[in-house]
PDB file of C-alpha atoms in Angstrom:
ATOM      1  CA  UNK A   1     196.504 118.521 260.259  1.00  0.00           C
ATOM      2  CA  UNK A   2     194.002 119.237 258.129  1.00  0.00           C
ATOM      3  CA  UNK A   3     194.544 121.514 254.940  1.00  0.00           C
ATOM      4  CA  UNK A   4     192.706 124.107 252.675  1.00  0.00           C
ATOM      5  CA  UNK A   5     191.705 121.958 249.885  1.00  0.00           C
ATOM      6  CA  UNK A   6     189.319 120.256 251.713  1.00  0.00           C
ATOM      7  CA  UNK A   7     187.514 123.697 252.882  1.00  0.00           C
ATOM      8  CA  UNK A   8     184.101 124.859 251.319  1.00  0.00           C
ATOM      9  CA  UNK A   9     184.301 127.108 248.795  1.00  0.00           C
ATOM     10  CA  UNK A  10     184.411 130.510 249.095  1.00  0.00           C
ATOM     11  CA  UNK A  11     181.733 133.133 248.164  1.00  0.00           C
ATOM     12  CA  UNK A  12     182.254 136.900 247.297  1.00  0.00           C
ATOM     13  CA  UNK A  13     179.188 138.498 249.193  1.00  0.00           C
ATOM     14  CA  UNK A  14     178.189 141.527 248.381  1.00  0.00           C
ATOM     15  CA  UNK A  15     175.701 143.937 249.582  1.00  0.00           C
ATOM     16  CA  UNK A  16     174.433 146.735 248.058  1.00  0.00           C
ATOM     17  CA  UNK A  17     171.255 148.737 247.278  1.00  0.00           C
ATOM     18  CA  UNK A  18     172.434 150.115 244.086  1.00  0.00           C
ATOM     19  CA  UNK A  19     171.182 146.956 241.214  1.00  0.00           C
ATOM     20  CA  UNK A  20     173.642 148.939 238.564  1.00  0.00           C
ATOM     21  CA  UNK A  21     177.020 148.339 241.188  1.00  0.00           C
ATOM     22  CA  UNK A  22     175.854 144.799 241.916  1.00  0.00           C
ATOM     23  CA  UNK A  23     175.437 143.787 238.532  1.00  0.00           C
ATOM     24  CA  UNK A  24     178.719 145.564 237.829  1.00  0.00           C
ATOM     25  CA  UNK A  25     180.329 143.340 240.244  1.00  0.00           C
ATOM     26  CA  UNK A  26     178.763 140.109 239.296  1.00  0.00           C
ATOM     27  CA  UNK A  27     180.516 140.565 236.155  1.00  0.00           C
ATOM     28  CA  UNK A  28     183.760 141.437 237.109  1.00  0.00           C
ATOM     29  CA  UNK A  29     184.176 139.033 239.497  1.00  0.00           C
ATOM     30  CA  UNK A  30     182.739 136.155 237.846  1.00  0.00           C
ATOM     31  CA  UNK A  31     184.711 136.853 234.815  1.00  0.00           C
ATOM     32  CA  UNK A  32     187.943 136.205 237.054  1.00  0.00           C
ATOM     33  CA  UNK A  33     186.290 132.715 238.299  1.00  0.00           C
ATOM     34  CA  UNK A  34     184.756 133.882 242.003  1.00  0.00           C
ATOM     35  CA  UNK A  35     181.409 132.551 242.529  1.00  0.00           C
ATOM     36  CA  UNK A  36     178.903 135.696 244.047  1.00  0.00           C
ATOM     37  CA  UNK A  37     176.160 135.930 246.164  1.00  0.00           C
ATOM     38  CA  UNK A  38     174.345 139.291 246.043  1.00  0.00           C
ATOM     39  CA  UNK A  39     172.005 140.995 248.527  1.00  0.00           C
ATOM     40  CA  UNK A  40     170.105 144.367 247.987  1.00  0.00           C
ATOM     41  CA  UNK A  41     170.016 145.245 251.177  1.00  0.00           C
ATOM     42  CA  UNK A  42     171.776 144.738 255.233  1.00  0.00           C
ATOM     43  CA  UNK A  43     168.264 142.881 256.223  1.00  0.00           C
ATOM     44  CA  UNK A  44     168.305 140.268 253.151  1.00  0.00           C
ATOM     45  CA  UNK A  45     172.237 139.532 254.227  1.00  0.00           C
ATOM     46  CA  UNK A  46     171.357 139.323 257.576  1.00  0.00           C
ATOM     47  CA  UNK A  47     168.387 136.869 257.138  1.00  0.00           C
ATOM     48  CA  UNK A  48     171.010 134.639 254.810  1.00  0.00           C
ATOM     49  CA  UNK A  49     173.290 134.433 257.241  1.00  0.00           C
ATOM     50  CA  UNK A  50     175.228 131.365 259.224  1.00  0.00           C
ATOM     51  CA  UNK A  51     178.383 130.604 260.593  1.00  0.00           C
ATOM     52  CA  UNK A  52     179.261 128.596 257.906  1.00  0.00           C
ATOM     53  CA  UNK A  53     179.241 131.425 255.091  1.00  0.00           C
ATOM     54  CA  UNK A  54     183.250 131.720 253.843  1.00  0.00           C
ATOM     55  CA  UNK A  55     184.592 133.820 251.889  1.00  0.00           C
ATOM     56  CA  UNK A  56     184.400 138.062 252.266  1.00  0.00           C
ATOM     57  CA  UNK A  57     182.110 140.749 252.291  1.00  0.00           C
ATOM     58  CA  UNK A  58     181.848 143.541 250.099  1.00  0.00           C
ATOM     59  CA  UNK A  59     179.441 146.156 251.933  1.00  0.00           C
ATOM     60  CA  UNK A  60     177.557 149.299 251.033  1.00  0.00           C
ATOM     61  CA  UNK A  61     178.746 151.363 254.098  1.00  0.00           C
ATOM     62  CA  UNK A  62     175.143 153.818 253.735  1.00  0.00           C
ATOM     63  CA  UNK A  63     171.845 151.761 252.180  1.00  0.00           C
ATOM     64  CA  UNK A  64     168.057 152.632 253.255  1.00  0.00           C
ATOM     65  CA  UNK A  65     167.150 150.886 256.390  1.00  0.00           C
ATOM     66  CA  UNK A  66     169.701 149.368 258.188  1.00  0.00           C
ATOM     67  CA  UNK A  67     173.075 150.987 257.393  1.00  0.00           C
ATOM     68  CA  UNK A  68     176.157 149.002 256.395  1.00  0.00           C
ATOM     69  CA  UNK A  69     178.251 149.761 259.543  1.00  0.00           C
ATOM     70  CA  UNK A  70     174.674 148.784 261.292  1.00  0.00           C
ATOM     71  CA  UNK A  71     175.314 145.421 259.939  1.00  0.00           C
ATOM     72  CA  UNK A  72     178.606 145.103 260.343  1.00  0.00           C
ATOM     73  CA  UNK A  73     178.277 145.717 263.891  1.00  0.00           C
ATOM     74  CA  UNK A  74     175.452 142.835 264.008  1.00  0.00           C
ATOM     75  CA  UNK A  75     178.048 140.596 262.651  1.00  0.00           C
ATOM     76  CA  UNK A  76     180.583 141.198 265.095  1.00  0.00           C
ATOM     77  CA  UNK A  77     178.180 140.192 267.808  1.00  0.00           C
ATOM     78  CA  UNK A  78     177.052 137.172 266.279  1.00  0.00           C
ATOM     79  CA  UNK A  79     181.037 136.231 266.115  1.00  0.00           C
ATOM     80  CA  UNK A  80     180.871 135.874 261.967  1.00  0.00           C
ATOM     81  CA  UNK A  81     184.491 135.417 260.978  1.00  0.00           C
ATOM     82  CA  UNK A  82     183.643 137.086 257.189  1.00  0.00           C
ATOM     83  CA  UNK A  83     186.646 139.757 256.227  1.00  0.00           C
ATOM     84  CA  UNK A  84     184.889 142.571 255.372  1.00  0.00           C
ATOM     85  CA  UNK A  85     185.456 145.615 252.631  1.00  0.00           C
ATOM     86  CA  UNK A  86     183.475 148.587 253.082  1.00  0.00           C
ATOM     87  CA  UNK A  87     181.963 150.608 249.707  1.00  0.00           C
ATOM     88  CA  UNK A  88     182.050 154.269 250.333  1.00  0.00           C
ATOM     89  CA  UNK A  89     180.758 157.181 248.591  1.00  0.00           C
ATOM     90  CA  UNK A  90     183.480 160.319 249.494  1.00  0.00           C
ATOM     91  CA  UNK A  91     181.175 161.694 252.514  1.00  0.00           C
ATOM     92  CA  UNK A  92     181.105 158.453 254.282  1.00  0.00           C
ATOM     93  CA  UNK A  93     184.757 158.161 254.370  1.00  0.00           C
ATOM     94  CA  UNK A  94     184.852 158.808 258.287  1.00  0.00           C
ATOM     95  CA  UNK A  95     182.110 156.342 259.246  1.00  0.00           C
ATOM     96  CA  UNK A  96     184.379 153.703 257.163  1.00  0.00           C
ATOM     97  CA  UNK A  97     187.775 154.483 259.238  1.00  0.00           C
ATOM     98  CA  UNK A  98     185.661 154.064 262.448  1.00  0.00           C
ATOM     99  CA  UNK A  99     184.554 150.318 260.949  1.00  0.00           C
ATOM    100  CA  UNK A 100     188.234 149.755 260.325  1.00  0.00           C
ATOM    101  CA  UNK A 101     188.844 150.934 263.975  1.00  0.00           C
ATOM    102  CA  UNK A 102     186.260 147.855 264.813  1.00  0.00           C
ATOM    103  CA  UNK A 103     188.256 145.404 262.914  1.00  0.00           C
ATOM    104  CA  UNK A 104     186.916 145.282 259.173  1.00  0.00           C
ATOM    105  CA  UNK A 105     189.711 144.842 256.807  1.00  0.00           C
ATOM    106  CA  UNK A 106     189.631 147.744 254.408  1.00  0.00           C
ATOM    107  CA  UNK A 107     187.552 150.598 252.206  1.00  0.00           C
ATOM    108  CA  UNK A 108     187.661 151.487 248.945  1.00  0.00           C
ATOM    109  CA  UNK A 109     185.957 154.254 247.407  1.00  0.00           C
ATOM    110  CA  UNK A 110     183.432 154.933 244.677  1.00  0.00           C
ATOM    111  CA  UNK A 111     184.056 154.751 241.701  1.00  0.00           C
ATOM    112  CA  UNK A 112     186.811 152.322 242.293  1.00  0.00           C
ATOM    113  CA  UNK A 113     189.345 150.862 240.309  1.00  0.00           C
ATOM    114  CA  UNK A 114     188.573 147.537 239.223  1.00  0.00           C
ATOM    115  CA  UNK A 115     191.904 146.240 239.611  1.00  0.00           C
ATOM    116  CA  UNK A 116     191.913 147.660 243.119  1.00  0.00           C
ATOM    117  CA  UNK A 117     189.161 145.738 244.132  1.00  0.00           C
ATOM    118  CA  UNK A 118     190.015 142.600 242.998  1.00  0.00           C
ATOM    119  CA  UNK A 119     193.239 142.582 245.211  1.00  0.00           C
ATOM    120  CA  UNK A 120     191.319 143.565 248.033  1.00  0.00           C
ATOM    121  CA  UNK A 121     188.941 140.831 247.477  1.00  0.00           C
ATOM    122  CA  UNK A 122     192.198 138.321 246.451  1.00  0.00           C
ATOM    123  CA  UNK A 123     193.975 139.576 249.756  1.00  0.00           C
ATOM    124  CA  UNK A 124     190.689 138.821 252.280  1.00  0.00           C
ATOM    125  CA  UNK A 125     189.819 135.537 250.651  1.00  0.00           C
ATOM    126  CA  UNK A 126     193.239 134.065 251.095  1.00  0.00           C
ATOM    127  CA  UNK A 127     193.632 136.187 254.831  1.00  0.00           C
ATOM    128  CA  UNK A 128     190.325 133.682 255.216  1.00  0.00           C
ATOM    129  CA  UNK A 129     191.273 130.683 253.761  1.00  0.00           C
ATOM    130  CA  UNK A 130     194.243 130.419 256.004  1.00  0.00           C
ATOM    131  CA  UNK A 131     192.126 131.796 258.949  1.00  0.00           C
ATOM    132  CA  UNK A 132     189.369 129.491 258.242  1.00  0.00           C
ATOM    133  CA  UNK A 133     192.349 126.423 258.084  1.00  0.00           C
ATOM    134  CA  UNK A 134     193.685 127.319 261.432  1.00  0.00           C
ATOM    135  CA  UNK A 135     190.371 127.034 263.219  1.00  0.00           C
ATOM    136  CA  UNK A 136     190.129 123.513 262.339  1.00  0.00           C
ATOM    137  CA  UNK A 137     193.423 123.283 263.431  1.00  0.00           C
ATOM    138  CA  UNK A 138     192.877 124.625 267.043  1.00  0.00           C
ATOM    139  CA  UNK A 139     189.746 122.661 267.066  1.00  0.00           C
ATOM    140  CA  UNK A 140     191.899 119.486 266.304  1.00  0.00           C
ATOM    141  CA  UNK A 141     194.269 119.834 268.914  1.00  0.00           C
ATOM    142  CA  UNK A 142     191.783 120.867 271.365  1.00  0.00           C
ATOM    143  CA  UNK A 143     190.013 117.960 270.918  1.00  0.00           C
ATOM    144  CA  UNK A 144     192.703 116.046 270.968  1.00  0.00           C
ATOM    145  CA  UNK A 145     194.065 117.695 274.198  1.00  0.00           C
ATOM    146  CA  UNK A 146     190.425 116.818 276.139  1.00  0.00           C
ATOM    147  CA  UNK A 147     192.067 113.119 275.296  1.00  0.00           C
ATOM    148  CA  UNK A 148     195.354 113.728 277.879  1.00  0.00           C
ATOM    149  CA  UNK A 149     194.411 112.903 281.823  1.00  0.00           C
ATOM    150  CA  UNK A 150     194.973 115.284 284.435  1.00  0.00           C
ATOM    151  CA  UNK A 151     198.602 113.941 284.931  1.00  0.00           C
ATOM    152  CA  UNK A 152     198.935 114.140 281.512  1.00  0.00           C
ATOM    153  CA  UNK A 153     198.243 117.759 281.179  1.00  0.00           C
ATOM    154  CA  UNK A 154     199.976 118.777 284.109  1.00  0.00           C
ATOM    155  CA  UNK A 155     203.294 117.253 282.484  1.00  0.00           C
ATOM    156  CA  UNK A 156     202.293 118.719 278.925  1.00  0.00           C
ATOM    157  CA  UNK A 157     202.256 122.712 280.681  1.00  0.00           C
ATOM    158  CA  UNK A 158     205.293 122.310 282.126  1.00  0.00           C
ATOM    159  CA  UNK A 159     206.798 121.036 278.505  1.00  0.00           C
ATOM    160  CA  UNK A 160     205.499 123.714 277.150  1.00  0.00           C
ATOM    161  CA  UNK A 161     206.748 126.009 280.429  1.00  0.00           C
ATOM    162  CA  UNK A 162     210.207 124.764 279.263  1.00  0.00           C
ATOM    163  CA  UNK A 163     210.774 122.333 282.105  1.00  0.00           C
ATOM    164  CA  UNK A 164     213.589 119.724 281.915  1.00  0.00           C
ATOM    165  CA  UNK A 165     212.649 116.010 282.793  1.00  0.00           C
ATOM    166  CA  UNK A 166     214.253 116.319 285.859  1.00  0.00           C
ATOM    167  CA  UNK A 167     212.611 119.756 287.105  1.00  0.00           C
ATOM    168  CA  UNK A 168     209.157 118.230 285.985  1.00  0.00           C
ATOM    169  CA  UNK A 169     209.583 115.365 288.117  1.00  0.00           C
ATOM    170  CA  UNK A 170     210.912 117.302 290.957  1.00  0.00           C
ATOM    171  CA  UNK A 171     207.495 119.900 290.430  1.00  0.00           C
ATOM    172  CA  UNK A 172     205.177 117.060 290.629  1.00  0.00           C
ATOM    173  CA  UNK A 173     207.038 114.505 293.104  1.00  0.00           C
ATOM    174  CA  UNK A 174     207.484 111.527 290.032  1.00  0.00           C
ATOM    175  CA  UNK A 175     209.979 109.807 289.303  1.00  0.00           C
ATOM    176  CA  UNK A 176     212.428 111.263 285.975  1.00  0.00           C
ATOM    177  CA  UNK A 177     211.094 107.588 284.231  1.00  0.00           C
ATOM    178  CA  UNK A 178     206.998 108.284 285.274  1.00  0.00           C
ATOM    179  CA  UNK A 179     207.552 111.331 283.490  1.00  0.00           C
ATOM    180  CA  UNK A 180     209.023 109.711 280.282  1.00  0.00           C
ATOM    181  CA  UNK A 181     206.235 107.544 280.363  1.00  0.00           C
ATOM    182  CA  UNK A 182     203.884 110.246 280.810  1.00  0.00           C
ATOM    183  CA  UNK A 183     205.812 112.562 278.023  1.00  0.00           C
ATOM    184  CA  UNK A 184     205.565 109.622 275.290  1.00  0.00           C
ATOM    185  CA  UNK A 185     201.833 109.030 275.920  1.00  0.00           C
ATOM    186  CA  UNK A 186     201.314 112.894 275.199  1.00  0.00           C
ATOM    187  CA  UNK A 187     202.780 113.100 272.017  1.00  0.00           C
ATOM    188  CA  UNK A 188     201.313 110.177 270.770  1.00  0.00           C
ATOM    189  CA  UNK A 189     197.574 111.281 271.656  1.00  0.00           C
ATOM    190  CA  UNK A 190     198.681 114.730 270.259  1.00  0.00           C
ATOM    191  CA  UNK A 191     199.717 113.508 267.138  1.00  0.00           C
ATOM    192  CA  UNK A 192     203.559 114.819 267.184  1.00  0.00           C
ATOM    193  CA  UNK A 193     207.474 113.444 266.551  1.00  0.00           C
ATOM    194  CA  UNK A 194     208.688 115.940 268.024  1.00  0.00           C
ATOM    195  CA  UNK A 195     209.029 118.325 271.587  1.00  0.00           C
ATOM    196  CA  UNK A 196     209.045 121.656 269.276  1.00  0.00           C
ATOM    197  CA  UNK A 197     206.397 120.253 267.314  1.00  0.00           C
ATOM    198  CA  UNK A 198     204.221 119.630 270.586  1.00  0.00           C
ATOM    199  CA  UNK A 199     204.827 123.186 271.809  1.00  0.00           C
ATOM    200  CA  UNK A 200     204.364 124.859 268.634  1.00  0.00           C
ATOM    201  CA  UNK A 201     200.867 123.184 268.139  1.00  0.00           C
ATOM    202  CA  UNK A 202     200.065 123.899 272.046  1.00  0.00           C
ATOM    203  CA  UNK A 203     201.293 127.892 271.547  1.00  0.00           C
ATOM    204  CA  UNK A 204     199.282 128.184 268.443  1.00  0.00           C
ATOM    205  CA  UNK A 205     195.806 127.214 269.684  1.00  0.00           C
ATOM    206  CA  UNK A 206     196.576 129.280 272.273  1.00  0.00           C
ATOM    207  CA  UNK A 207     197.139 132.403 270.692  1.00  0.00           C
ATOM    208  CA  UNK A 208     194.093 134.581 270.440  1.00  0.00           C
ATOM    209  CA  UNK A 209     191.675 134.063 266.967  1.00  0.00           C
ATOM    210  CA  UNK A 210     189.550 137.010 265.265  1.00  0.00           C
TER     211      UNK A 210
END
C-alpha cells in the first residue's frame, strides 16, 4: 500500500477579508513550519481551486460578497475533501454550528487563542493526511479488484460473506479444489498473504469516504 510520505504537501488555506488577521496568520503559522496560501476573499479561493489542493481551510464565516458558509457550501458540491475551520466573530456563532451540522470540522472564535488554533489546524491536517492516504488506498484495491474475472469475484464476496470452501463450492456448483484455485488467484492479484488481510482490505474500500 502506498504511504503518507509520498503525498503532496500540505497547505494551510486561509480565507479572509480582514489583511491585519491574514497577515497575523501568515506569521504564526509559518513560524511553526506550515507553508500558507492566503485569499482575501470566497471568489479568489474559489477561482484557485482543484481537487488536488491538500491540506485545511481556515474560513472567514461572514466576508463581503460571497459569505464563508456560501463557499463552503460550493465546496461540498464540487466534492473538495479540504477539512475546514470556520472564523467567527461572536454574532455568527449560529451560522457556524449549522456549517458544523454540514460536516466542517470545527469553529473557533475571534480573537482566538493562538495555541488553540494551531491544534485545530495540527488535528485537520493529520485527520487529512490519513484521509488523503486511504483514498489511494481504496483506489488501489479497486483497481486491482477490476483485475479479478467474474468467477473470481463471485468467490471473493462469498470470502468476504464468511463462506467456508466447502459452502462456496456448494453456492456456485464447483468443485472444493476449483475454488482453491480460484481463492489463490485472488489473493495474488489483490496483493495479500493472508484471508483476514483480503477481507480487511475488501471491508475498508467499502466503507463509506467523506
Amino acid at each position: 500500500m502506498n504511504n503518507s510520505s509520498n503525498l503532496p504537501e500540505q497547505t494551510v488555506h486561509i480565507v479572509d477579508d480582514d489583511e491585519a488577521l491574514r497577515d497575523s496568520l501568515i506569521w504564526l503559522l509559518e513560524s511553526e513550519g506550515y507553508t500558507v496560501a492566503t485569499y482575501a476573499s470566497a471568489e479568489d479561493f474559489l477561482a484557485a481551486w482543484s481537487p488536488t489542493l491538500t491540506g485545511c481551510l481556515l474560513l472567514d464565516v461572514r466576508m463581503p460578497g460571497m459569505s464563508g458558509l456560501e463557499l463552503y457550501e460550493k465546496l461540498v458540491a464540487q466534492h473538495s475533501t479540504l477539512p475546514v475551520i470556520f472564523i467567527t466573530g461572536h454574532g455568527d456563532v449560529p451560522m457556524a454550528v449549522s456549517a458544523l451540522k454540514k460536516g466542517a470540522v470545527d469553529f473557533i472564535e475571534k480573537p482566538f487563542n493562538d495555541q488553540d488554533m494551531l491544534r485545530l489546524i495540527g488535528q485537520c491536517l493529520e485527520a487529512e493526511r490519513s484521509q488523503r492516504t486511504q483514498r489511494r488506498q481504496d483506489a488501489e484495491t479497486a483497481r486491482r479488484l477490476d483485475q479479478l474475472t467474474t468467477r473470481e469475484r463471485e468467490v471473493l464476496d462469498l470470502i468476504v460473506a464468511g463462506r467456508l470452501n466447502k459452502q462456496i463450492a456448494d453456492d456456485l456448483g464447483i468443485s472444493i479444489k476449483t475454488v482453491e484455485v480460484h481463492r489463490a488467484r485472488v489473493m495474488e492479484k489483490m496483493g495479500v498473504s493472508s484471508l483476514a488481510e483480503l477481507v480487511q482490505m475488501v471491508m475498508s474500500a467499502d466503507a463509506p469516504r467523506r
